[in-house]
Short mmCIF file of C-alpha atoms in Angstrom, two decimals:
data_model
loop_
_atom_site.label_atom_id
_atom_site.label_comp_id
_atom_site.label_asym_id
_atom_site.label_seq_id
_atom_site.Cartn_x
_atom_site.Cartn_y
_atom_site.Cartn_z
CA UNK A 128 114.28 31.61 195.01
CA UNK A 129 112.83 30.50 198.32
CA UNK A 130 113.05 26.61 197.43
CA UNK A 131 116.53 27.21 196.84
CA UNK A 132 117.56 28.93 199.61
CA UNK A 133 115.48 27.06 202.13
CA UNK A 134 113.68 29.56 203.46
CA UNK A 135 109.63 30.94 204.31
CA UNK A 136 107.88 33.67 203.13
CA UNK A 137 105.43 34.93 205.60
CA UNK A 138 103.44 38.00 204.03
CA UNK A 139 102.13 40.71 206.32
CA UNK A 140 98.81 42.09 204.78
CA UNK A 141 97.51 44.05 207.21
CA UNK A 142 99.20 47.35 209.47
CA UNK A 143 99.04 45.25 212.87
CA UNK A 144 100.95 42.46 211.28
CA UNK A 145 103.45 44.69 210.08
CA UNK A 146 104.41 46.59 213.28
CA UNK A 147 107.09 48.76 213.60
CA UNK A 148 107.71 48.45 209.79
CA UNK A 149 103.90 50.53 208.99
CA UNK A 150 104.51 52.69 212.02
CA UNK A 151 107.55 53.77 210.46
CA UNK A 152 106.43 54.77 206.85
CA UNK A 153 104.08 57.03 208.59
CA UNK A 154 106.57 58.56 210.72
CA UNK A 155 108.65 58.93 207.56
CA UNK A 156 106.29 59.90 205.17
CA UNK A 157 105.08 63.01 207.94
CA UNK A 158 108.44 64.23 209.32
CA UNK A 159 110.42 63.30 206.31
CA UNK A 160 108.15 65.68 204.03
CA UNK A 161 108.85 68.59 206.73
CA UNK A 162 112.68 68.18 207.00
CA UNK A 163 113.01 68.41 203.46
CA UNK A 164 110.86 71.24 203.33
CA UNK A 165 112.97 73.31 205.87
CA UNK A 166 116.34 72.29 204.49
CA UNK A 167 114.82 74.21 201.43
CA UNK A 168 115.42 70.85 199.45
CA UNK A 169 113.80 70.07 196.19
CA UNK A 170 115.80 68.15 194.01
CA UNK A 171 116.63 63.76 194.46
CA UNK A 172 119.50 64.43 194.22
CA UNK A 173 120.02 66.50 197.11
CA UNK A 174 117.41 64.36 199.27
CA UNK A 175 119.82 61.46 199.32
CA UNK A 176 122.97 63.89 200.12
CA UNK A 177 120.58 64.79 202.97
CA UNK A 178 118.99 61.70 203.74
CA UNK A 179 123.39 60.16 204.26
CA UNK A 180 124.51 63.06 206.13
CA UNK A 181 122.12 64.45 207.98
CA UNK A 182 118.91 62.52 208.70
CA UNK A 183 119.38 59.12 209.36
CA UNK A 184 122.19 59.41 212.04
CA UNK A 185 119.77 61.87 213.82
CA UNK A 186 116.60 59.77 213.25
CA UNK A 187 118.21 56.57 214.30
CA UNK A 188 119.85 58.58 217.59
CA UNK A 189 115.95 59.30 218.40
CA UNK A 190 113.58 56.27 217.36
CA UNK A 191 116.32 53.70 218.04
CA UNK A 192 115.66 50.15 220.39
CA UNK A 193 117.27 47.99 221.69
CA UNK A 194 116.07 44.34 220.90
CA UNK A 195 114.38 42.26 223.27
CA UNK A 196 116.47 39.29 222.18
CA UNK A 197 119.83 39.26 221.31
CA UNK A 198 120.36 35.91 219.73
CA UNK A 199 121.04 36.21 215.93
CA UNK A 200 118.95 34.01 213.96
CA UNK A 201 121.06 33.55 210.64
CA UNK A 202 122.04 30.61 209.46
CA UNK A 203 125.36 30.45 207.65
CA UNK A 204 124.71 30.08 204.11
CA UNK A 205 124.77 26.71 202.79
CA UNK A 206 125.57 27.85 198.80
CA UNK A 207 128.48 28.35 196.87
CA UNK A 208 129.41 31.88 195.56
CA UNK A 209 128.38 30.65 192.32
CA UNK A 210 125.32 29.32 193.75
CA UNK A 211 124.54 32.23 195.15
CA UNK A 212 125.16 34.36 192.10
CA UNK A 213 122.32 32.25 190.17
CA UNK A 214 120.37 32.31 192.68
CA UNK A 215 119.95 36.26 192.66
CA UNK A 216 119.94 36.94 189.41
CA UNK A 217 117.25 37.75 186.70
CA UNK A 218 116.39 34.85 185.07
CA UNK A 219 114.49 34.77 181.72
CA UNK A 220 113.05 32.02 179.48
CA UNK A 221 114.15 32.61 175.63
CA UNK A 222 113.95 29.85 173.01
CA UNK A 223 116.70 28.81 170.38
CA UNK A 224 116.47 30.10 166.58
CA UNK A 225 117.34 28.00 163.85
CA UNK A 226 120.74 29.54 163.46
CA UNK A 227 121.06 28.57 167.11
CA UNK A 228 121.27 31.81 168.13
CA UNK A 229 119.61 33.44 170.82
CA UNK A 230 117.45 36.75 171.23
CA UNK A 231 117.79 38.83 174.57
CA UNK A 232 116.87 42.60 174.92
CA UNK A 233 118.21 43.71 171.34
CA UNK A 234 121.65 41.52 172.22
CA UNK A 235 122.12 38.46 170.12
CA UNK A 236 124.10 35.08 171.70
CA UNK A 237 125.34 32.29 169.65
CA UNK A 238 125.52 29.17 171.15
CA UNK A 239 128.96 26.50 170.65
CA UNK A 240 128.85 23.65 168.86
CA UNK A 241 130.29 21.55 171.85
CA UNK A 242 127.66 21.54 174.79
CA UNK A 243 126.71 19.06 177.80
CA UNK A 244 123.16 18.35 176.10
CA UNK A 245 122.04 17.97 172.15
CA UNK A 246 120.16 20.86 171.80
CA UNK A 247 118.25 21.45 168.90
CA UNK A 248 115.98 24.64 167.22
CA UNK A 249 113.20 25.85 169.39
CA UNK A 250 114.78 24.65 172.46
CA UNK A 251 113.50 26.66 175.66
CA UNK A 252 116.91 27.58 177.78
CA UNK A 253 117.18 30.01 180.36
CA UNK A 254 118.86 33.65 180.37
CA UNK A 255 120.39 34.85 183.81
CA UNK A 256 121.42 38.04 184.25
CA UNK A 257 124.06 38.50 186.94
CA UNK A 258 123.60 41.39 189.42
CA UNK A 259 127.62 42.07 188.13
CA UNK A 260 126.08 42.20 184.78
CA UNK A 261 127.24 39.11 183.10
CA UNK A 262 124.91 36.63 180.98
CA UNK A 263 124.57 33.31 181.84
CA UNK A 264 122.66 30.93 179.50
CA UNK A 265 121.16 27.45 181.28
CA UNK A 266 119.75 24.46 179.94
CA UNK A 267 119.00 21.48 182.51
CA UNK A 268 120.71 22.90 185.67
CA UNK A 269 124.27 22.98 182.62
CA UNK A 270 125.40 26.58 181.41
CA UNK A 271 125.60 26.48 177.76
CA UNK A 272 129.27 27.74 175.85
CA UNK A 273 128.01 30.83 173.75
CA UNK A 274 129.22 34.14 173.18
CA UNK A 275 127.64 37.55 172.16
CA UNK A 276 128.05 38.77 168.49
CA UNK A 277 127.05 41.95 167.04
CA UNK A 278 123.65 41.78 164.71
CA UNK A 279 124.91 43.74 162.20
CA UNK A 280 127.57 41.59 161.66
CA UNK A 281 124.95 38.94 160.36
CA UNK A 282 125.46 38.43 156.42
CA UNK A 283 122.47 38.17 155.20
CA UNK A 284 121.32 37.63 151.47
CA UNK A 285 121.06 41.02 149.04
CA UNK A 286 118.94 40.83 146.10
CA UNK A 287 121.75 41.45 143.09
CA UNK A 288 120.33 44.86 141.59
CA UNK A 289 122.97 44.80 138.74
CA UNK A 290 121.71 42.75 136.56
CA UNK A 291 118.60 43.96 135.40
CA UNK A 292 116.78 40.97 132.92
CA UNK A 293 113.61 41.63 131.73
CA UNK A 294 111.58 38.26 131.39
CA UNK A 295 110.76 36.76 127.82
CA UNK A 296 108.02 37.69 125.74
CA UNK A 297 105.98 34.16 124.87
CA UNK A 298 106.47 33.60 121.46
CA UNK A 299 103.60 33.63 118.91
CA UNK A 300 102.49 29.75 118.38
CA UNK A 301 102.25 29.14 114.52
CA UNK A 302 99.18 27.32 113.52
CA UNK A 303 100.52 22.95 112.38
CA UNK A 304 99.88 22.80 108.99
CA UNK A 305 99.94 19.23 107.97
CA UNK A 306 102.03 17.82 104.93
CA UNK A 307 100.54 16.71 101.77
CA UNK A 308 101.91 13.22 102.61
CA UNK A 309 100.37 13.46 106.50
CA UNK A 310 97.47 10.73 107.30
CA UNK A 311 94.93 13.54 107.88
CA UNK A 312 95.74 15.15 104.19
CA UNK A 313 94.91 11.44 102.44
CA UNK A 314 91.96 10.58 105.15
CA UNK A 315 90.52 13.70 103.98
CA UNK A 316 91.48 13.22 100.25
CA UNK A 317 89.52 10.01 100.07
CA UNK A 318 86.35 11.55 101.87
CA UNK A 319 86.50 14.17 98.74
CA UNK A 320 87.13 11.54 95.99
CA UNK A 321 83.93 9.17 97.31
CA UNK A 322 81.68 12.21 97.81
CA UNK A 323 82.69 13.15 94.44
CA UNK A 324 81.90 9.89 92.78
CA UNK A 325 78.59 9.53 94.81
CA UNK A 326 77.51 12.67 93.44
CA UNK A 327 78.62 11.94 89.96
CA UNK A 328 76.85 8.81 90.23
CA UNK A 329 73.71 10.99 91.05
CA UNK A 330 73.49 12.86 88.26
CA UNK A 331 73.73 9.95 85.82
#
């Protein structure tokens, strides 16, 4: 935010750099405490009523002075409205799911078809929330063309619980039983007929 508006931070860490800022938390945080206490006040709610109406104007009227220098030191702002609505917002970094969709604090965005860049899945974009409340979606300095849609809306796939098919059984494998013409039948055939013979020719 400070790049972009062109200006310094220059942090105070310590009570002396801070001035009249510190000095006035403590005057706060002592005489504060006490008016509330004698305006019998308990309640938030009631503190700011008090705090509009009655304590300011009458704290300002006492601690008030005038500046040393008059001369106003700010610039004119060199943004656009539009500039300046990015520019103080709350920006985000969300990546795009494969439906191109995008996921933002339980609110879903789909993004167009038609955009300035070819985006694909898993693309990092940004999210900007406008202090108005609108959604802004950025990729490369380009807002993206999306709109929300409601997640419930989302069809997704039901298992079909109607049909209820029990798998198949595996069916009992017979045991092959070769034919009396198969190869194996008349290989084995002819080892019986020569051990026959050789044991005929034994005997005699």
């Amino acid at each position: 935010m400070e790049v972009d508006l062109d200006v310094k931070v220059i942090n105070a860490g310590s009570p002396q750099a801070k001035g009249r800022v510190e000095r006035l938390f403590g005057t706060l945080q002592d005489r504060l405490v006490k008016e509330l206490r004698l305006a019998g006040i308990s309640t938030i709610p009631a503190a700011n009523r008090f705090l509009d109406r009655v304590y300011l104007a009458k704290h300002n009227h006492k601690f008030s002075l005038p500046p040393k220098n008059n001369t106003n030191v700010h610039r004119p702002a060199r943004k656009t409205k539009a500039e300046l609505d990015a520019i103080f917002s709350f920006q985000e970094e969300r990546v795009i799911c494969n439906d191109y969709t995008i996921h933002w604090r339980n609110r879903l965005f789909q993004i167009g078809k038609r955009q300035p860049y070819f985006l694909l899945p898993r693309t990092k974009v940004t999210v900007e929330e406008r202090l108005n409340g609108k959604i802004k979606i950025k990729y490369k300095g380009q807002y993206l063309k999306m709109r929300e849609i409601d997640p419930k809306r989302i069809r997704r796939p039901r298992a079909n619980h109607s049909l209820s098919v029990k798998p198949e059984k595996p069916r009992p494998r017979q045991p092959f039983i070769p034919p009396k013409d198969h190869p194996w039948r008349q290989r084995f055939s002819a080892q019986v007929r020569i051990s026959s013979e050789r044991k005929v020719e034994a005997l005699v």
